[in-house]
XYZ file of C-alpha atoms in Angstrom:
399
model
C 50.286 -50.187 -6.802
C 47.823 -48.419 -5.207
C 45.028 -50.378 -6.534
C 42.569 -46.847 -5.848
C 45.184 -43.947 -7.148
C 42.949 -44.048 -10.481
C 41.110 -41.555 -8.215
C 43.340 -39.565 -7.397
C 43.150 -37.284 -11.156
C 40.250 -37.090 -11.051
C 38.299 -33.321 -11.086
C 35.860 -31.863 -8.572
C 33.223 -32.496 -11.417
C 33.160 -35.996 -10.428
C 32.924 -35.439 -7.673
C 30.477 -32.774 -6.424
C 28.181 -35.216 -8.492
C 29.170 -38.496 -7.187
C 28.423 -36.525 -3.644
C 24.841 -35.415 -4.813
C 23.932 -38.815 -6.215
C 24.919 -40.758 -3.165
C 22.614 -38.034 -1.067
C 19.450 -38.574 -3.821
C 20.194 -42.421 -3.526
C 20.149 -42.983 0.055
C 16.595 -41.731 0.492
C 15.670 -43.871 -3.253
C 12.791 -45.025 -1.371
C 9.622 -44.260 -4.286
C 9.937 -47.012 -6.123
C 11.239 -50.538 -4.469
C 7.551 -49.741 -2.766
C 5.416 -47.990 -5.248
C 3.952 -51.674 -5.912
C 3.456 -52.282 -1.991
C 1.973 -48.220 -1.338
C 0.057 -48.675 -4.525
C -2.073 -51.811 -2.753
C -1.793 -51.882 0.793
C -2.169 -48.064 1.067
C -4.603 -47.220 -1.857
C -6.434 -50.344 -2.246
C -5.239 -50.888 -5.676
C -5.044 -54.450 -7.341
C -1.648 -56.162 -8.230
C -2.145 -55.474 -11.724
C -2.513 -51.416 -11.434
C 0.181 -51.514 -9.719
C 2.277 -53.150 -12.716
C 0.763 -50.493 -15.014
C 2.221 -47.624 -12.394
C 5.217 -49.116 -12.880
C 5.002 -49.338 -17.053
C 3.960 -45.977 -16.688
C 7.278 -44.608 -14.700
C 9.133 -46.824 -17.280
C 7.838 -45.813 -20.220
C 8.440 -42.560 -18.865
C 11.748 -42.210 -18.724
C 11.915 -44.583 -21.567
C 10.449 -41.004 -23.251
C 12.127 -38.566 -22.091
C 16.050 -39.985 -22.099
C 17.177 -39.344 -25.464
C 15.741 -35.321 -25.402
C 17.402 -35.038 -21.658
C 20.377 -36.115 -23.174
C 20.826 -34.237 -26.745
C 18.632 -30.984 -24.381
C 22.304 -31.012 -22.659
C 24.288 -30.991 -25.244
C 22.214 -27.149 -26.141
C 22.393 -25.881 -22.759
C 25.587 -27.250 -20.571
C 25.070 -30.729 -17.952
C 24.347 -28.258 -14.661
C 21.221 -27.176 -15.786
C 19.738 -30.551 -16.498
C 21.179 -31.380 -13.613
C 19.635 -29.086 -11.244
C 16.435 -29.271 -12.712
C 15.888 -32.781 -12.115
C 16.906 -32.873 -9.242
C 14.893 -29.525 -7.849
C 11.081 -31.242 -9.259
C 11.067 -34.782 -8.528
C 12.195 -33.973 -4.801
C 9.305 -31.401 -5.537
C 6.897 -33.471 -7.340
C 8.157 -36.134 -4.555
C 6.630 -33.911 -2.199
C 2.453 -34.200 -4.182
C 2.197 -37.423 -5.387
C 0.221 -38.301 -1.924
C -2.538 -35.843 -3.087
C -2.940 -38.444 -5.765
C -5.893 -40.911 -4.716
C -7.587 -41.794 -8.236
C -5.956 -44.440 -10.167
C -5.726 -41.817 -13.656
C -4.105 -39.228 -11.271
C -1.548 -41.616 -10.579
C -0.057 -43.175 -13.717
C 0.071 -39.222 -14.758
C 1.899 -38.795 -12.107
C 4.236 -41.653 -12.259
C 4.762 -41.247 -15.773
C 5.717 -37.522 -14.958
C 7.560 -38.152 -12.013
C 9.613 -40.881 -14.254
C 10.298 -37.146 -16.395
C 11.745 -35.453 -14.224
C 14.091 -37.895 -12.870
C 15.181 -39.755 -15.608
C 16.226 -36.562 -16.793
C 18.702 -37.241 -14.710
C 21.135 -40.093 -15.670
C 21.715 -39.132 -19.064
C 23.269 -34.945 -18.381
C 25.473 -37.721 -15.475
C 26.949 -39.531 -17.602
C 27.492 -37.265 -20.132
C 28.863 -35.354 -17.989
C 31.157 -37.823 -16.609
C 32.764 -38.359 -19.707
C 33.226 -34.425 -20.570
C 35.845 -33.945 -18.264
C 37.662 -36.960 -18.199
C 40.604 -38.590 -20.062
C 39.819 -42.198 -21.650
C 42.388 -43.675 -18.844
C 40.389 -42.130 -15.830
C 36.314 -43.118 -17.922
C 35.762 -46.510 -16.337
C 37.352 -45.894 -12.342
C 35.840 -42.657 -12.978
C 32.916 -44.319 -13.440
C 32.555 -46.577 -11.245
C 33.242 -43.719 -8.706
C 29.417 -42.754 -10.146
C 27.904 -46.158 -10.167
C 29.511 -46.600 -5.844
C 27.768 -43.396 -5.483
C 24.919 -45.023 -6.871
C 24.685 -48.131 -5.444
C 25.444 -47.027 -1.835
C 22.572 -45.319 -1.553
C 21.032 -47.806 -2.842
C 22.211 -50.108 -0.058
C 20.618 -46.833 2.086
C 18.145 -46.103 0.519
C 15.656 -49.592 0.512
C 16.417 -50.561 4.213
C 15.694 -46.756 5.797
C 12.170 -46.935 3.600
C 11.331 -50.819 5.147
C 11.652 -49.473 8.506
C 8.974 -45.390 7.740
C 6.657 -47.949 5.615
C 5.505 -49.985 9.417
C 4.914 -46.232 10.011
C 3.174 -44.831 7.335
C 4.170 -45.111 3.220
C 3.315 -41.864 3.389
C 6.515 -41.182 5.436
C 8.553 -42.009 2.442
C 7.816 -40.001 0.105
C 8.603 -36.977 2.047
C 11.556 -38.638 3.273
C 12.087 -38.955 -0.728
C 11.689 -35.613 -1.904
C 13.870 -34.229 1.588
C 17.061 -36.361 -0.384
C 16.773 -35.374 -2.746
C 16.472 -31.864 -2.068
C 19.586 -32.018 -0.193
C 21.423 -33.071 -3.178
C 19.846 -30.211 -4.970
C 21.088 -28.447 -3.160
C 24.866 -29.874 -1.869
C 25.683 -30.236 -6.477
C 24.003 -25.907 -5.449
C 26.686 -25.415 -3.488
C 29.253 -27.145 -5.108
C 28.926 -26.197 -7.704
C 28.884 -22.380 -6.541
C 31.595 -23.781 -4.467
C 34.436 -25.051 -6.632
C 33.013 -22.543 -9.457
C 32.167 -25.846 -11.598
C 29.855 -23.300 -14.427
C 26.064 -22.881 -15.912
C 27.522 -24.348 -18.847
C 28.994 -27.659 -17.454
C 29.764 -29.506 -20.757
C 27.875 -27.943 -22.807
C 29.475 -28.580 -25.714
C 31.072 -25.854 -27.675
C 32.772 -27.305 -31.628
C 35.355 -23.743 -31.349
C 36.552 -25.256 -28.174
C 37.426 -29.224 -30.688
C 40.062 -30.869 -32.530
C 39.040 -30.672 -36.025
C 36.309 -32.728 -36.382
C 35.754 -33.649 -32.932
C 32.530 -31.116 -32.830
C 30.851 -32.539 -35.233
C 27.376 -33.424 -34.775
C 25.868 -37.099 -35.376
C 22.154 -37.907 -34.377
C 23.298 -41.140 -32.262
C 21.552 -43.425 -34.419
C 22.339 -42.572 -37.528
C 25.709 -44.130 -35.864
C 25.876 -47.368 -37.351
C 29.213 -48.823 -35.454
C 26.977 -47.091 -32.352
C 23.956 -49.156 -32.678
C 26.305 -52.197 -32.931
C 27.254 -51.866 -29.154
C 23.524 -51.647 -28.542
C 23.421 -54.310 -29.827
C 25.433 -56.506 -28.592
C 25.447 -55.701 -25.524
C 21.453 -55.319 -25.366
C 22.128 -59.437 -24.656
C 24.481 -59.414 -21.570
C 21.583 -56.443 -19.634
C 18.386 -58.933 -20.379
C 20.284 -61.312 -19.010
C 21.065 -59.012 -15.704
C 17.680 -58.160 -15.265
C 16.859 -61.908 -14.340
C 18.165 -60.194 -10.770
C 14.681 -58.562 -10.586
C 12.797 -61.484 -11.738
C 13.392 -64.967 -12.806
C 16.275 -64.958 -9.919
C 13.874 -64.717 -7.320
C 11.140 -66.413 -8.712
C 13.836 -69.526 -8.957
C 15.137 -69.247 -5.686
C 11.942 -69.624 -3.705
C 10.051 -72.124 -5.737
C 12.325 -73.616 -7.427
C 15.048 -73.453 -4.487
C 12.957 -73.780 -1.380
C 15.099 -71.233 -0.043
C 13.377 -68.350 2.530
C 12.410 -64.930 1.229
C 15.639 -63.257 3.468
C 18.009 -64.848 0.994
C 17.400 -62.893 -1.957
C 17.733 -60.021 0.281
C 21.649 -61.467 1.360
C 23.488 -62.525 -1.993
C 21.067 -58.426 -3.193
C 24.344 -57.601 -1.008
C 26.250 -59.647 -1.124
C 25.993 -58.261 -4.722
C 26.295 -54.779 -3.150
C 29.749 -55.410 -0.777
C 31.404 -57.274 -3.668
C 30.442 -53.288 -6.003
C 31.318 -50.812 -3.120
C 34.640 -52.553 -2.185
C 35.931 -53.886 -5.517
C 34.620 -51.584 -8.657
C 36.603 -49.102 -7.782
C 39.859 -50.784 -7.685
C 38.941 -53.831 -10.864
C 38.692 -50.893 -12.603
C 41.388 -48.871 -11.968
C 43.490 -51.850 -11.918
C 42.445 -52.659 -15.804
C 42.090 -48.636 -16.762
C 44.161 -49.463 -20.278
C 42.291 -53.039 -21.311
C 40.548 -51.820 -24.830
C 37.009 -52.140 -24.845
C 36.720 -54.885 -26.268
C 38.456 -56.890 -23.899
C 36.724 -55.981 -20.830
C 33.937 -56.131 -23.152
C 33.951 -59.490 -23.504
C 34.994 -60.916 -20.521
C 32.213 -58.689 -18.293
C 29.366 -60.172 -20.569
C 30.688 -63.315 -20.779
C 30.774 -63.922 -17.243
C 27.455 -61.928 -16.716
C 25.476 -65.604 -18.321
C 28.326 -67.445 -16.864
C 27.116 -66.107 -13.234
C 23.170 -66.350 -14.149
C 22.974 -69.379 -16.621
C 25.367 -71.147 -14.112
C 22.407 -70.601 -11.335
C 20.140 -73.654 -12.394
C 23.342 -75.929 -11.654
C 23.488 -74.498 -7.769
C 22.741 -76.915 -4.930
C 21.730 -74.617 -1.485
C 22.800 -71.182 -0.710
C 26.488 -71.521 -0.620
C 26.717 -72.716 -4.408
C 23.717 -70.052 -5.208
C 26.703 -67.443 -3.865
C 29.161 -68.953 -5.609
C 26.667 -67.759 -8.556
C 26.464 -64.339 -7.577
C 30.447 -63.370 -7.402
C 31.035 -64.534 -10.625
C 27.744 -62.268 -11.657
C 28.880 -59.804 -9.845
C 32.292 -59.563 -11.244
C 30.741 -59.823 -14.775
C 28.956 -56.266 -13.795
C 31.550 -54.500 -13.108
C 34.362 -55.308 -15.356
C 30.696 -55.149 -18.659
C 29.074 -52.129 -16.999
C 31.549 -48.447 -16.630
C 33.842 -50.271 -19.716
C 30.251 -49.775 -21.726
C 30.052 -46.046 -20.491
C 33.118 -45.401 -20.338
C 33.026 -46.918 -24.881
C 29.925 -44.474 -25.260
C 31.818 -41.825 -24.831
C 34.929 -43.354 -27.180
C 32.431 -43.507 -29.075
C 30.217 -40.260 -29.011
C 31.173 -36.674 -30.906
C 32.085 -34.535 -28.186
C 29.251 -31.958 -29.347
C 26.833 -35.713 -29.179
C 27.702 -37.030 -25.562
C 24.483 -35.827 -24.225
C 23.102 -37.491 -26.907
C 23.948 -40.245 -27.036
C 23.622 -41.494 -23.444
C 20.399 -40.741 -24.215
C 20.050 -43.137 -26.725
C 22.680 -45.587 -24.789
C 20.131 -45.406 -21.848
C 16.574 -45.669 -23.222
C 18.213 -49.362 -24.623
C 18.959 -50.209 -20.691
C 14.984 -49.326 -20.498
C 13.828 -50.778 -22.913
C 15.841 -54.296 -22.162
C 14.178 -53.361 -18.141
C 10.921 -53.943 -19.991
C 10.632 -57.105 -22.101
C 13.951 -59.001 -19.861
C 12.140 -59.533 -16.544
C 9.097 -60.416 -18.522
C 10.429 -62.664 -20.743
C 12.439 -64.518 -17.542
C 9.578 -64.677 -15.655
C 7.292 -65.962 -18.864
C 10.571 -68.356 -19.274
C 10.196 -69.415 -16.488
C 6.646 -70.731 -16.126
C 5.999 -71.964 -18.926
C 9.461 -74.216 -19.909
C 10.678 -74.116 -16.492
C 14.394 -73.491 -15.163
C 16.371 -75.662 -17.522
C 15.049 -73.560 -19.750
C 15.523 -70.164 -17.791
C 19.463 -70.112 -17.227
C 20.898 -72.876 -20.380
C 18.236 -68.943 -21.679
C 21.233 -67.011 -19.929
C 24.142 -68.625 -20.914
C 23.950 -68.399 -24.539
C 22.357 -64.580 -24.528
C 25.322 -63.713 -22.458
C 28.019 -65.958 -24.820
C 25.851 -64.264 -27.986
C 26.464 -61.293 -26.284
C 30.375 -62.040 -25.810
C 31.141 -62.827 -29.131
C 28.970 -60.787 -30.755
C 31.139 -57.670 -28.619
C 34.421 -59.416 -30.104
C 33.486 -57.814 -33.647
C 33.395 -54.239 -32.931
C 36.306 -52.055 -33.035
C 36.500 -48.751 -30.335
C 39.588 -46.678 -30.496
C 40.564 -45.396 -26.779
C 40.179 -42.228 -28.069
C 42.925 -39.418 -26.986
C 42.471 -36.359 -24.901
């Protein structure tokens, strides 16, 4: 059995989107180095620099539901191209901001432009795939994101040694290149401007009905059930590195090596794994993925050195690879065809909410109550998410 065979039947839209995403993410340099840029180049305090990221996060939270709904109305492709073109041009002028209020405003606007891409991209993947293709398709999209992110921040570190301004120029260049690539492939492959736009008359009876996502009780329950696992996953941004350095007494470089291990596993295994599980019911994959996330991060508290931590990274990486492509596919199956963009927008927003809470909560718990409280707590959260997801019924949609 060929573990990559699930990619063979994917439509041209998925490949074009993944190619553009790979180019765009390979130049992602500004956000990973934003705090360093603001503190070392502009002289802001760490607290002020952190608030700039908060402004970016707020912009992303506010725009994603609107962008998803707009993509239902005018099509996915205009939103995708507009986001890439706007972000690329805006990154060129961002370094002109030196006053603190201007940096906050531009961080917010950059998020509004940049984060519009995600719900439209995820809705497009859902639009052009069959239910059995969706997990491999979302895994391919995540593959492009992760492979690009393995390149961008690493290259950004070398550019920052020369000048932080080069980060903005390089990020802008790759974003505009991604815009050009997606525009070219869309024209070359015959992807229409209205790709993904809802056309109720073309749907089977009942499929074109538009429903507001937050009035869909099953969808809201799904978001609430998945949220504890997402909170656990975001400890990668705060409690995990703090624990490694302060409590496990590992060097900062170890954190980078664990991120590399995570990325390599995803690049090598996520697509074959999701191809193999393509026929599994959503509930099974979501429960297993959430439990492995909780188990992997929870076991961090039992580690005694580099290799034992590496073993826990492998566990939660498998949880991530199983749960999150399945979650995206589940949203696609929960959403009526005329409202997929809106559903993906709210789903993306829920991740933003968890990102706003998770890293802060983990760091505060570690600081106030110690590592035992953090890692036992995340294990409980992972188990809670798995337990709640056991009661979720998501029919495998058929096309």
